[in-house]
Short mmCIF file of C-alpha atoms in Angstrom, two decimals:
data_model
loop_
_atom_site.label_atom_id
_atom_site.label_comp_id
_atom_site.label_asym_id
_atom_site.label_seq_id
_atom_site.Cartn_x
_atom_site.Cartn_y
_atom_site.Cartn_z
CA UNK A 1 126.33 157.12 126.81
CA UNK A 2 123.01 155.90 127.45
CA UNK A 3 121.54 152.90 125.85
CA UNK A 4 117.84 152.41 125.69
CA UNK A 5 115.19 150.63 123.73
CA UNK A 6 112.39 152.40 122.41
CA UNK A 7 108.83 151.00 122.58
CA UNK A 8 108.93 150.80 118.92
CA UNK A 9 111.97 148.64 118.67
CA UNK A 10 110.64 146.24 121.36
CA UNK A 11 107.59 145.80 119.51
CA UNK A 12 109.15 145.09 116.44
CA UNK A 13 111.56 142.68 118.12
CA UNK A 14 108.66 140.85 119.80
CA UNK A 15 106.77 140.62 116.45
CA UNK A 16 109.84 139.13 114.64
CA UNK A 17 110.26 136.47 117.45
CA UNK A 18 106.60 135.81 117.38
CA UNK A 19 106.45 135.30 113.63
CA UNK A 20 109.49 132.93 113.65
CA UNK A 21 108.18 130.71 116.62
CA UNK A 22 104.80 130.54 114.75
CA UNK A 23 106.53 129.31 111.52
CA UNK A 24 108.54 126.96 113.64
CA UNK A 25 105.45 125.31 115.10
CA UNK A 26 103.54 125.31 111.84
CA UNK A 27 106.50 123.45 110.38
CA UNK A 28 106.75 120.96 113.19
CA UNK A 29 103.05 120.33 112.81
CA UNK A 30 103.10 119.72 109.17
CA UNK A 31 106.05 117.34 109.52
CA UNK A 32 104.22 115.18 112.13
CA UNK A 33 100.94 115.12 110.31
CA UNK A 34 99.87 111.95 108.86
CA UNK A 35 100.32 111.78 105.10
CA UNK A 36 97.42 109.77 103.89
CA UNK A 37 96.69 111.61 100.58
CA UNK A 38 98.66 111.97 97.38
CA UNK A 39 98.05 113.92 94.31
CA UNK A 40 99.10 111.83 91.31
CA UNK A 41 98.78 113.42 87.77
CA UNK A 42 95.79 115.64 89.08
CA UNK A 43 94.11 112.69 90.88
CA UNK A 44 93.77 112.71 94.65
CA UNK A 45 94.59 109.34 95.81
CA UNK A 46 93.69 108.22 99.55
CA UNK A 47 95.53 105.75 101.51
CA UNK A 48 94.51 103.96 104.60
CA UNK A 49 97.87 104.72 106.45
CA UNK A 50 100.62 107.31 106.60
CA UNK A 51 102.91 107.06 103.43
CA UNK A 52 105.78 107.75 105.48
CA UNK A 53 105.32 104.87 107.58
CA UNK A 54 106.32 102.62 104.64
CA UNK A 55 109.97 103.99 104.69
CA UNK A 56 111.04 100.70 106.51
CA UNK A 57 109.41 98.30 104.23
CA UNK A 58 112.02 96.76 101.86
CA UNK A 59 111.60 96.68 98.08
CA UNK A 60 113.67 94.42 96.08
CA UNK A 61 114.00 94.84 92.19
CA UNK A 62 111.83 97.98 92.18
CA UNK A 63 112.96 98.75 88.58
CA UNK A 64 111.46 95.37 87.53
CA UNK A 65 108.23 95.98 89.41
CA UNK A 66 107.70 99.39 87.71
CA UNK A 67 108.84 98.16 84.12
CA UNK A 68 106.32 95.14 84.27
CA UNK A 69 103.57 97.40 85.86
CA UNK A 70 103.89 99.69 82.75
CA UNK A 71 104.50 97.32 80.25
CA UNK A 72 103.15 98.39 76.76
CA UNK A 73 101.72 94.98 76.26
CA UNK A 74 99.95 94.62 79.55
CA UNK A 75 96.25 93.71 79.11
CA UNK A 76 95.50 92.46 82.77
CA UNK A 77 96.55 92.14 86.31
CA UNK A 78 95.86 88.86 88.18
CA UNK A 79 96.21 88.93 91.89
CA UNK A 80 96.84 85.55 93.20
CA UNK A 81 96.66 84.25 96.85
CA UNK A 82 96.67 81.09 98.73
CA UNK A 83 93.39 80.44 100.90
CA UNK A 84 94.06 81.29 104.53
CA UNK A 85 92.39 82.71 107.53
CA UNK A 86 93.62 86.10 106.38
CA UNK A 87 91.51 86.15 103.12
CA UNK A 88 89.74 89.18 104.31
CA UNK A 89 92.95 91.08 104.58
CA UNK A 90 93.95 89.86 101.03
CA UNK A 91 90.43 91.15 99.89
CA UNK A 92 90.96 94.72 101.30
CA UNK A 93 94.35 95.06 99.98
CA UNK A 94 93.60 93.55 96.62
CA UNK A 95 90.66 96.13 96.22
CA UNK A 96 92.93 99.01 97.02
CA UNK A 97 95.37 97.91 94.30
CA UNK A 98 92.56 97.15 91.94
CA UNK A 99 91.12 100.59 92.39
CA UNK A 100 94.18 102.70 92.37
CA UNK A 101 95.99 100.90 89.65
CA UNK A 102 92.63 101.08 87.63
CA UNK A 103 92.19 104.82 87.97
CA UNK A 104 95.79 105.48 87.01
CA UNK A 105 95.77 103.15 84.03
CA UNK A 106 92.51 104.79 82.89
CA UNK A 107 94.03 108.08 83.20
CA UNK A 108 96.75 107.07 80.77
CA UNK A 109 94.14 105.63 78.29
CA UNK A 110 94.93 101.97 79.15
CA UNK A 111 92.00 99.80 80.23
CA UNK A 112 93.48 96.86 82.03
CA UNK A 113 91.47 93.85 83.37
CA UNK A 114 91.70 92.88 86.82
CA UNK A 115 91.07 89.45 88.33
CA UNK A 116 91.70 87.37 91.53
CA UNK A 117 92.80 83.73 91.68
CA UNK A 118 93.03 81.48 94.42
CA UNK A 119 96.02 79.01 94.18
CA UNK A 120 97.43 76.06 96.06
CA UNK A 121 101.05 77.37 96.42
CA UNK A 122 103.02 80.37 95.86
CA UNK A 123 105.58 77.98 94.03
CA UNK A 124 105.69 77.82 90.27
CA UNK A 125 103.67 80.93 89.60
CA UNK A 126 103.65 81.87 86.07
CA UNK A 127 103.30 85.08 84.29
CA UNK A 128 103.56 86.33 80.83
CA UNK A 129 104.31 89.66 78.86
CA UNK A 130 100.72 90.78 78.79
CA UNK A 131 99.86 89.95 82.39
CA UNK A 132 101.11 91.41 85.69
CA UNK A 133 101.03 88.78 88.33
CA UNK A 134 100.64 90.04 91.95
CA UNK A 135 101.08 87.42 94.84
CA UNK A 136 99.46 88.54 98.07
CA UNK A 137 101.11 86.76 101.10
CA UNK A 138 99.14 87.80 104.09
CA UNK A 139 100.38 87.46 107.83
CA UNK A 140 99.05 84.00 108.32
CA UNK A 141 101.41 82.84 105.45
CA UNK A 142 104.25 85.38 105.43
CA UNK A 143 107.56 85.08 106.99
CA UNK A 144 108.73 88.67 106.21
CA UNK A 145 107.42 91.88 105.38
CA UNK A 146 108.38 93.04 101.89
CA UNK A 147 107.75 93.77 98.23
CA UNK A 148 109.72 91.82 95.85
CA UNK A 149 109.89 90.86 92.20
CA UNK A 150 110.70 87.25 91.56
CA UNK A 151 110.34 85.44 87.99
CA UNK A 152 107.82 87.67 86.65
CA UNK A 153 105.70 87.87 89.89
CA UNK A 154 105.44 90.78 92.33
CA UNK A 155 105.24 89.47 95.95
CA UNK A 156 103.52 91.59 98.63
CA UNK A 157 103.84 90.12 102.16
CA UNK A 158 103.47 91.36 105.58
CA UNK A 159 103.94 89.58 109.12
CA UNK A 160 101.25 91.43 110.66
CA UNK A 161 98.02 93.16 109.64
CA UNK A 162 99.51 96.59 109.76
CA UNK A 163 102.74 95.38 107.87
CA UNK A 164 100.65 93.82 105.16
CA UNK A 165 98.68 97.04 104.57
CA UNK A 166 101.96 98.98 104.53
CA UNK A 167 103.60 96.58 102.06
CA UNK A 168 100.45 97.11 99.68
CA UNK A 169 100.96 100.98 100.05
CA UNK A 170 104.77 100.54 99.56
CA UNK A 171 103.83 98.51 96.11
CA UNK A 172 101.59 101.20 94.99
CA UNK A 173 104.16 103.97 95.84
CA UNK A 174 106.69 102.12 93.89
CA UNK A 175 104.79 101.53 90.88
CA UNK A 176 103.68 105.25 90.75
CA UNK A 177 106.90 106.51 91.74
CA UNK A 178 105.65 108.43 94.88
CA UNK A 179 108.23 109.49 97.15
CA UNK A 180 107.90 111.22 100.63
#
């Protein structure tokens, strides 16, 4: 008995192999490409870094952060900071929070006021039901990188500039329930 491949079968086999390899390489490319944009309720939100890079940023009390960010009585957001050599980093990250949260709140018909406030210390920060307080702790003052909620205040802190940026992104992802 003679066994032979016809040219037609070789062509079909090579075509299938080519399609499978192309699919594999496209999949690998998409997995490794930076994810810096996310569509939230039809709005395209751009981020300054890869959303996947935030996976190692710890978030404590995420449910409290979300609940207080979407409080029905919320009228304003106050971003507090202690004066430091990293005020420029605080400003950049505060603008990102203000812009993105402002857009999202408006998309739900909520018009929230945003303000910044220079404080003397991160101790004894107070908040109330109608105000979300976000404490920005830049690298010059941070001893860890995290997003946390303590006594009515969200703390965003990073040990390096990149970590501070990623912690800000992680806060926004937490509030907007963005998962990657």
